[in-house]
mmCIF file of C-alpha atoms in Angstrom:
data_model
loop_
_atom_site.group_PDB
_atom_site.id
_atom_site.type_symbol
_atom_site.label_atom_id
_atom_site.label_comp_id
_atom_site.label_asym_id
_atom_site.label_seq_id
_atom_site.Cartn_x
_atom_site.Cartn_y
_atom_site.Cartn_z
ATOM 1 C CA MET A 26 -59.990 87.819 41.062
ATOM 2 C CA GLY A 27 -62.363 89.413 38.681
ATOM 3 C CA THR A 28 -62.165 91.495 35.363
ATOM 4 C CA GLY A 29 -64.946 93.240 35.315
ATOM 5 C CA LEU A 30 -65.222 91.881 31.663
ATOM 6 C CA ARG A 31 -68.728 91.454 29.458
ATOM 7 C CA ARG A 32 -68.976 88.710 26.866
ATOM 8 C CA ARG A 33 -71.477 89.377 24.387
ATOM 9 C CA GLY A 34 -74.121 90.640 26.870
ATOM 10 C CA ILE A 35 -73.078 88.494 29.479
ATOM 11 C CA VAL A 36 -72.378 91.021 32.222
ATOM 12 C CA GLY A 37 -71.111 89.739 35.591
ATOM 13 C CA TRP A 38 -67.174 89.268 37.314
ATOM 14 C CA VAL A 39 -65.424 86.764 34.635
ATOM 15 C CA PRO A 40 -62.572 84.697 37.181
ATOM 16 C CA VAL A 41 -59.280 84.744 35.172
ATOM 17 C CA VAL A 42 -57.809 82.115 37.157
ATOM 18 C CA LEU A 43 -60.917 79.789 36.524
ATOM 19 C CA ILE A 44 -60.269 80.716 32.864
ATOM 20 C CA VAL A 45 -56.720 79.928 32.545
ATOM 21 C CA LEU A 46 -57.501 76.329 34.813
ATOM 22 C CA VAL A 47 -59.940 75.612 31.623
ATOM 23 C CA ILE A 48 -56.782 75.194 29.234
ATOM 24 C CA VAL A 49 -54.034 74.449 31.940
ATOM 25 C CA ALA A 50 -54.521 70.680 32.244
ATOM 26 C CA GLY A 51 -53.583 70.323 28.941
ATOM 27 C CA ALA A 52 -50.554 69.779 29.964
ATOM 28 C CA VAL A 53 -50.751 68.278 33.607
ATOM 29 C CA TYR A 54 -51.433 64.651 32.253
ATOM 30 C CA ILE A 55 -48.159 65.169 30.191
ATOM 31 C CA ILE A 56 -45.532 66.845 33.121
ATOM 32 C CA ASN A 57 -47.077 63.943 35.645
ATOM 33 C CA ASN A 58 -45.366 61.532 32.842
ATOM 34 C CA LEU A 59 -42.609 62.791 31.108
ATOM 35 C CA GLU A 60 -40.249 60.055 32.580
ATOM 36 C CA LYS A 61 -42.640 57.318 31.195
ATOM 37 C CA PRO A 62 -42.212 56.298 28.276
ATOM 38 C CA ALA A 63 -45.278 57.249 25.764
ATOM 39 C CA GLU A 64 -46.706 55.334 23.083
ATOM 40 C CA PRO A 65 -45.720 55.844 19.681
ATOM 41 C CA VAL A 66 -47.209 58.791 17.448
ATOM 42 C CA ARG A 67 -47.901 58.256 14.259
ATOM 43 C CA ALA A 68 -46.242 60.625 12.126
ATOM 44 C CA ALA A 69 -44.841 60.358 8.232
ATOM 45 C CA ALA A 70 -41.883 61.795 6.824
ATOM 46 C CA VAL A 71 -40.575 63.477 10.119
ATOM 47 C CA PRO A 72 -39.899 61.006 12.569
ATOM 48 C CA MET A 73 -39.795 61.866 16.656
ATOM 49 C CA ALA A 74 -35.912 61.553 17.871
ATOM 50 C CA SER A 75 -34.930 58.566 18.880
ATOM 51 C CA THR A 76 -34.487 57.946 22.608
ATOM 52 C CA ALA A 77 -32.413 55.315 22.475
ATOM 53 C CA SER A 78 -29.351 57.598 23.392
ATOM 54 C CA PRO A 79 -30.477 60.309 25.247
ATOM 55 C CA THR A 80 -28.273 63.525 24.987
ATOM 56 C CA PRO A 81 -27.452 64.926 28.281
ATOM 57 C CA THR A 82 -29.220 68.289 28.474
ATOM 58 C CA PRO A 83 -26.802 70.840 27.608
ATOM 59 C CA THR A 84 -26.473 74.034 30.509
ATOM 60 C CA LYS A 85 -27.967 76.317 27.894
ATOM 61 C CA PRO A 86 -31.230 74.129 25.939
ATOM 62 C CA ALA A 87 -30.176 74.914 22.935
ATOM 63 C CA TRP A 88 -31.585 71.203 22.121
ATOM 64 C CA LEU A 89 -35.047 73.148 22.460
ATOM 65 C CA ARG A 90 -34.892 74.897 19.515
ATOM 66 C CA VAL A 91 -36.721 72.891 17.200
ATOM 67 C CA SER A 92 -35.889 73.324 13.602
ATOM 68 C CA HIS A 93 -38.725 71.461 12.326
ATOM 69 C CA LYS A 94 -39.343 72.481 8.477
ATOM 70 C CA SER A 95 -42.853 72.874 9.203
ATOM 71 C CA TYR A 96 -41.456 76.612 10.799
ATOM 72 C CA ARG A 97 -39.986 77.514 7.440
ATOM 73 C CA GLY A 98 -41.704 78.304 4.596
ATOM 74 C CA LEU A 99 -45.465 78.091 5.058
ATOM 75 C CA GLY A 100 -48.042 80.738 4.638
ATOM 76 C CA PRO A 101 -50.801 81.888 6.930
ATOM 77 C CA MET A 102 -53.184 78.853 7.648
ATOM 78 C CA ASP A 103 -56.119 78.873 5.804
ATOM 79 C CA ALA A 104 -58.356 79.270 9.422
ATOM 80 C CA SER A 105 -61.806 79.697 7.574
ATOM 81 C CA CYS A 106 -64.688 77.833 9.346
ATOM 82 C CA ASP A 107 -68.216 77.731 8.396
ATOM 83 C CA LEU A 108 -70.616 77.627 11.672
ATOM 84 C CA PRO A 109 -73.865 78.275 11.468
ATOM 85 C CA GLY A 110 -74.996 80.937 13.285
ATOM 86 C CA PRO A 111 -77.252 78.815 15.808
ATOM 87 C CA LEU A 112 -73.798 76.605 16.534
ATOM 88 C CA ARG A 113 -71.824 79.689 16.661
ATOM 89 C CA ASP A 114 -74.449 81.406 18.973
ATOM 90 C CA SER A 115 -74.499 78.514 21.198
ATOM 91 C CA LEU A 116 -70.525 78.287 21.248
ATOM 92 C CA MET A 117 -70.015 81.451 22.602
ATOM 93 C CA LEU A 118 -72.683 81.431 25.211
ATOM 94 C CA GLY A 119 -72.230 78.238 26.412
ATOM 95 C CA THR A 120 -75.589 76.782 25.861
ATOM 96 C CA GLU A 121 -75.893 73.170 24.232
ATOM 97 C CA PRO A 122 -72.037 73.565 23.409
ATOM 98 C CA GLU A 123 -71.993 70.050 21.890
ATOM 99 C CA PRO A 124 -72.874 70.237 18.132
ATOM 100 C CA ALA A 125 -70.954 73.398 18.138
ATOM 101 C CA LEU A 126 -67.717 72.104 19.293
ATOM 102 C CA ARG A 127 -68.047 69.175 17.065
ATOM 103 C CA ALA A 128 -68.701 71.371 14.118
ATOM 104 C CA LEU A 129 -65.474 73.322 15.379
ATOM 105 C CA ALA A 130 -63.590 70.077 15.814
ATOM 106 C CA LEU A 131 -63.747 69.043 12.121
ATOM 107 C CA CYS A 132 -62.848 72.612 11.278
ATOM 108 C CA LEU A 133 -59.812 72.046 13.059
ATOM 109 C CA ASP A 134 -59.410 68.296 11.911
ATOM 110 C CA ARG A 135 -59.114 70.181 8.164
ATOM 111 C CA MET A 136 -56.915 73.144 9.346
ATOM 112 C CA TRP A 137 -54.434 70.921 10.804
ATOM 113 C CA ALA A 138 -54.091 68.212 8.184
ATOM 114 C CA ASP A 139 -53.777 70.396 5.126
ATOM 115 C CA THR A 140 -50.920 72.748 7.084
ATOM 116 C CA LEU A 141 -49.368 69.430 7.999
ATOM 117 C CA ALA A 142 -49.684 67.736 4.769
ATOM 118 C CA LYS A 143 -47.630 70.485 3.320
ATOM 119 C CA VAL A 144 -44.374 69.538 5.355
ATOM 120 C CA GLY A 145 -45.224 65.987 4.226
ATOM 121 C CA VAL A 146 -46.503 64.951 7.512
ATOM 122 C CA ASP A 147 -49.749 62.093 7.444
ATOM 123 C CA TYR A 148 -52.565 63.752 9.886
ATOM 124 C CA VAL A 149 -53.841 61.713 12.408
ATOM 125 C CA LYS A 150 -57.259 62.439 13.306
ATOM 126 C CA PRO A 151 -57.901 62.337 17.431
ATOM 127 C CA GLU A 152 -60.513 61.597 19.214
ATOM 128 C CA VAL A 153 -62.615 63.861 20.921
ATOM 129 C CA ARG A 154 -64.319 63.247 24.023
ATOM 130 C CA LEU A 155 -66.709 65.971 25.354
ATOM 131 C CA VAL A 156 -67.043 64.772 28.744
ATOM 132 C CA HIS A 157 -69.322 65.865 31.796
ATOM 133 C CA THR A 158 -66.852 64.065 34.477
ATOM 134 C CA GLN A 159 -63.112 63.480 35.212
ATOM 135 C CA GLU A 160 -63.884 59.741 34.626
ATOM 136 C CA GLU A 161 -64.870 59.708 31.316
ATOM 137 C CA ALA A 162 -61.561 60.931 29.986
ATOM 138 C CA ALA A 163 -59.214 59.109 28.340
ATOM 139 C CA CYS A 164 -56.230 60.040 30.521
ATOM 140 C CA ALA A 165 -56.246 62.172 33.646
ATOM 141 C CA SER A 166 -55.396 62.862 37.268
ATOM 142 C CA LEU A 167 -58.661 62.785 39.357
ATOM 143 C CA ALA A 168 -56.922 65.171 42.017
ATOM 144 C CA PHE A 169 -57.196 68.492 40.563
ATOM 145 C CA GLU A 170 -59.848 69.985 38.387
ATOM 146 C CA TRP A 171 -59.419 70.940 34.694
ATOM 147 C CA GLY A 172 -61.127 71.956 31.364
ATOM 148 C CA GLY A 173 -58.977 70.037 28.569
ATOM 149 C CA ILE A 174 -56.477 67.572 28.578
ATOM 150 C CA TYR A 175 -54.390 65.873 25.771
ATOM 151 C CA CYS A 176 -53.160 62.459 25.825
ATOM 152 C CA PRO A 177 -50.574 62.469 23.632
ATOM 153 C CA GLY A 178 -50.018 58.721 23.572
ATOM 154 C CA LYS A 179 -53.825 57.621 22.509
ATOM 155 C CA ASN A 180 -54.608 61.083 20.367
ATOM 156 C CA VAL A 181 -57.543 61.716 22.474
ATOM 157 C CA ILE A 182 -58.271 65.313 23.002
ATOM 158 C CA ASN A 183 -60.873 65.406 26.419
ATOM 159 C CA VAL A 184 -62.966 68.587 26.984
ATOM 160 C CA MET A 185 -64.821 69.606 29.945
ATOM 161 C CA ILE A 186 -68.421 70.544 29.167
ATOM 162 C CA THR A 187 -70.052 72.559 32.096
ATOM 163 C CA ASP A 188 -73.312 74.237 31.737
ATOM 164 C CA GLY A 189 -72.761 78.292 31.183
ATOM 165 C CA ASP A 190 -68.997 77.655 30.159
ATOM 166 C CA SER A 191 -68.302 79.834 27.001
ATOM 167 C CA THR A 192 -64.486 79.294 27.204
ATOM 168 C CA SER A 193 -64.674 75.829 25.484
ATOM 169 C CA TRP A 194 -64.145 76.593 22.092
ATOM 170 C CA PHE A 195 -60.495 77.946 22.978
ATOM 171 C CA THR A 196 -60.079 74.683 25.056
ATOM 172 C CA LEU A 197 -60.579 72.522 21.946
ATOM 173 C CA ALA A 198 -57.885 74.923 19.766
ATOM 174 C CA HIS A 199 -55.361 74.467 22.440
ATOM 175 C CA GLU A 200 -55.633 70.775 23.047
ATOM 176 C CA TYR A 201 -55.832 70.350 18.697
ATOM 177 C CA ALA A 202 -52.674 72.406 18.840
ATOM 178 C CA HIS A 203 -51.145 69.711 21.720
ATOM 179 C CA HIS A 204 -52.000 67.478 19.240
ATOM 180 C CA ALA A 205 -50.219 69.057 16.304
ATOM 181 C CA GLN A 206 -47.095 69.373 18.310
ATOM 182 C CA PHE A 207 -47.110 65.683 19.153
ATOM 183 C CA ILE A 208 -47.940 64.197 15.443
ATOM 184 C CA GLY A 209 -46.141 66.874 13.356
ATOM 185 C CA ALA A 210 -42.649 66.539 15.855
ATOM 186 C CA ILE A 211 -42.935 70.235 16.272
ATOM 187 C CA THR A 212 -42.017 69.354 19.928
ATOM 188 C CA ASP A 213 -39.172 67.507 19.143
ATOM 189 C CA ARG A 214 -37.547 65.576 21.863
ATOM 190 C CA TRP A 215 -39.687 67.190 24.964
ATOM 191 C CA MET A 216 -41.202 63.855 26.040
ATOM 192 C CA THR A 217 -37.507 62.113 25.987
ATOM 193 C CA ARG A 218 -36.262 65.017 28.725
ATOM 194 C CA PRO A 219 -36.897 65.151 32.417
ATOM 195 C CA ARG A 220 -39.580 67.056 33.659
ATOM 196 C CA ASP A 221 -39.137 71.055 33.391
ATOM 197 C CA ASP A 222 -41.160 74.123 33.690
ATOM 198 C CA ASP A 223 -39.330 75.571 30.904
ATOM 199 C CA ILE A 224 -40.132 73.458 28.712
ATOM 200 C CA VAL A 225 -43.461 73.163 29.674
ATOM 201 C CA ARG A 226 -44.300 77.277 29.732
ATOM 202 C CA ARG A 227 -43.061 77.139 26.142
ATOM 203 C CA SER A 228 -45.694 74.246 25.244
ATOM 204 C CA GLU A 229 -48.356 75.812 26.440
ATOM 205 C CA LEU A 230 -47.593 79.266 25.185
ATOM 206 C CA GLN A 231 -47.163 77.734 21.717
ATOM 207 C CA ALA A 232 -50.304 75.839 22.282
ATOM 208 C CA SER A 233 -52.585 79.211 23.016
ATOM 209 C CA CYS A 234 -50.693 80.930 20.417
ATOM 210 C CA LEU A 235 -51.316 78.168 17.869
ATOM 211 C CA ALA A 236 -55.339 78.055 18.985
ATOM 212 C CA ALA A 237 -55.093 81.817 18.003
ATOM 213 C CA VAL A 238 -53.763 80.895 14.498
ATOM 214 C CA THR A 239 -56.683 78.349 13.898
ATOM 215 C CA LEU A 240 -59.349 80.990 15.595
ATOM 216 C CA ARG A 241 -58.389 83.940 14.288
ATOM 217 C CA THR A 242 -61.345 84.084 11.338
ATOM 218 C CA ALA A 243 -64.068 81.742 12.931
ATOM 219 C CA LEU A 244 -63.792 83.453 16.171
ATOM 220 C CA PRO A 245 -61.718 86.909 16.737
ATOM 221 C CA GLU A 246 -64.094 88.848 18.853
ATOM 222 C CA GLU A 247 -63.332 85.811 21.184
ATOM 223 C CA LEU A 248 -59.783 85.904 20.891
ATOM 224 C CA GLU A 249 -60.026 89.535 22.229
ATOM 225 C CA PHE A 250 -61.997 88.504 25.200
ATOM 226 C CA MET A 251 -59.109 86.059 25.961
ATOM 227 C CA ARG A 252 -56.570 88.709 25.243
ATOM 228 C CA LYS A 253 -58.396 91.309 27.504
ATOM 229 C CA ALA A 254 -59.211 88.827 30.210
ATOM 230 C CA TYR A 255 -55.404 87.615 30.593
ATOM 231 C CA THR A 256 -54.278 91.386 30.228
ATOM 232 C CA ALA A 257 -56.549 92.116 32.979
ATOM 233 C CA ALA A 258 -55.384 89.807 35.225
ATOM 234 C CA ILE A 259 -52.187 91.837 35.357
ATOM 235 C CA GLY A 260 -51.410 93.032 38.726
ATOM 236 C CA THR A 261 -54.871 92.245 40.101
ATOM 237 C CA LYS A 262 -54.406 90.927 43.749
ATOM 238 C CA VAL A 263 -54.795 87.072 44.207
ATOM 239 C CA GLU A 264 -57.780 85.570 46.187
ATOM 240 C CA PRO A 265 -56.971 84.404 49.637
ATOM 241 C CA GLY A 266 -56.271 80.809 48.971
ATOM 242 C CA LYS A 267 -55.469 81.244 45.546
ATOM 243 C CA ALA A 268 -51.855 82.081 46.018
ATOM 244 C CA GLU A 269 -50.417 78.400 45.484
ATOM 245 C CA GLU A 270 -52.539 77.575 42.700
ATOM 246 C CA THR A 271 -52.086 80.977 40.995
ATOM 247 C CA ALA A 272 -47.990 80.111 41.031
ATOM 248 C CA ALA A 273 -48.142 77.094 39.677
ATOM 249 C CA ILE A 274 -50.306 78.414 36.790
ATOM 250 C CA LEU A 275 -48.098 81.317 36.309
ATOM 251 C CA ARG A 276 -44.864 78.888 36.383
ATOM 252 C CA THR A 277 -46.182 76.319 34.065
ATOM 253 C CA HIS A 278 -48.132 78.043 31.652
ATOM 254 C CA GLY A 279 -46.505 81.671 31.738
ATOM 255 C CA SER A 280 -47.217 85.207 32.986
ATOM 256 C CA TRP A 281 -50.889 86.780 32.138
ATOM 257 C CA ALA A 282 -48.877 89.217 30.140
ATOM 258 C CA HIS A 283 -47.019 86.633 28.075
ATOM 259 C CA ASN A 284 -50.259 84.800 27.300
ATOM 260 C CA ALA A 285 -51.690 87.714 25.933
ATOM 261 C CA ALA A 286 -48.915 88.417 23.715
ATOM 262 C CA TRP A 287 -48.678 84.721 22.118
ATOM 263 C CA ILE A 288 -52.231 84.929 21.634
ATOM 264 C CA LYS A 289 -52.073 88.326 19.777
ATOM 265 C CA ARG A 290 -49.263 87.272 17.571
ATOM 266 C CA GLY A 291 -50.464 84.085 16.212
ATOM 267 C CA GLU A 292 -54.193 85.878 15.760
ATOM 268 C CA ARG A 293 -52.053 88.649 13.711
ATOM 269 C CA GLN A 294 -49.617 86.643 11.718
ATOM 270 C CA GLY A 295 -51.599 83.504 11.477
ATOM 271 C CA THR A 296 -48.736 81.097 10.957
ATOM 272 C CA VAL A 297 -46.976 78.295 12.646
ATOM 273 C CA ALA A 298 -43.769 80.237 12.465
ATOM 274 C CA SER A 299 -45.129 82.862 14.285
ATOM 275 C CA CYS A 300 -45.744 80.378 17.529
ATOM 276 C CA ASP A 301 -42.101 79.416 17.607
ATOM 277 C CA THR A 302 -41.613 79.768 21.053
ATOM 278 C CA TRP A 303 -38.951 77.668 21.320
ATOM 279 C CA VAL A 304 -36.448 79.821 19.912
ATOM 280 C CA ALA A 305 -37.896 82.902 21.865
ATOM 281 C CA PRO A 306 -35.507 84.842 24.430
ATOM 282 C CA ALA A 307 -36.260 83.755 28.112
ATOM 283 C CA ARG A 308 -37.931 87.164 28.459
ATOM 284 C CA GLN A 309 -40.898 86.603 26.467
ATOM 285 C CA VAL A 310 -41.796 82.746 27.907
ATOM 286 C CA SER A 311 -41.795 83.638 31.355
#
C-alpha cells in the first residue's frame, strides 16, 4: 500500500501500513499481559485503582469513563521544544537519529512532569532504550516486528532505530504518552480488566492524540505528514498477504480516519482533555 506522499524533499512511496506498524507495538506487550499482575507504577496523590475486589464488567463499559482530574481545568500543554537545527534535520530525515531522539526525550520529560505536577502526580522519568534489535528491549515478543513498545511495570520506553526511518519521533512521543497514561492513572482500571479490543483502541488513539499534543509546536509539519498518511490510506487496496495484519491493526488501533482525526484534535486543542477517548462514542473510536 502506498500514499505517494513526499517528506521534506524525499520522494517515494510511503507504505502506510508500515508507518502504523512503527507505533502498533506500543500496546502489544500490554495486550499479551493484561491478565498478568503488573508491577506497581509509582504515582502520588492519584493512586491506581485497587485490584483487590474487581468489579464485574458491566454490559456498557461505563467504567471506562475515567474521571481523572487531569482531564479538567488544565490549559494547553507547554509543547515548546528547542531542537537545534542539525538535530531537527537528522530527526526528520532519519539520519543518525539517536542524539535528536535523546534531545526530544528531554523535552517530553519536561512537558509531562510539568503537566502531571499540576494535578498532584509525581512524574517518574522513564528509561528510554533506543534499540537496534528486539532482544535489546526491556520487554517484547520476538514473534513480530515492532517499532516502539512500552513496558508499564518497568517504566521503560523502547524505540527501534532503523536506518532511514524518519517516524521514530512520533513513535517516541506515542510511547511517552503510554507512560503518562499509566503513571498518571489516566488509563485507570485498564490493567485490571480482561483483554478487550475496545479498551486497546481507546488507549492507542489517546496515545496518538497525546503525541500530537506534545509535538504540535516542535514538529507540526510532521504531524501534518502523519495525518495525510492516515488519510491517504482510507479506501486503499490492501497489499496481497497483508489482509490479516491490516485487520489486526485496525481492530486494535482504530481506523485510518479516526487516527487522523485524533491526531488533528490533539494538535489543534493541545490539552490532555482533548484526548479523552474514554468518553468518546464508539463511532469515534472504531
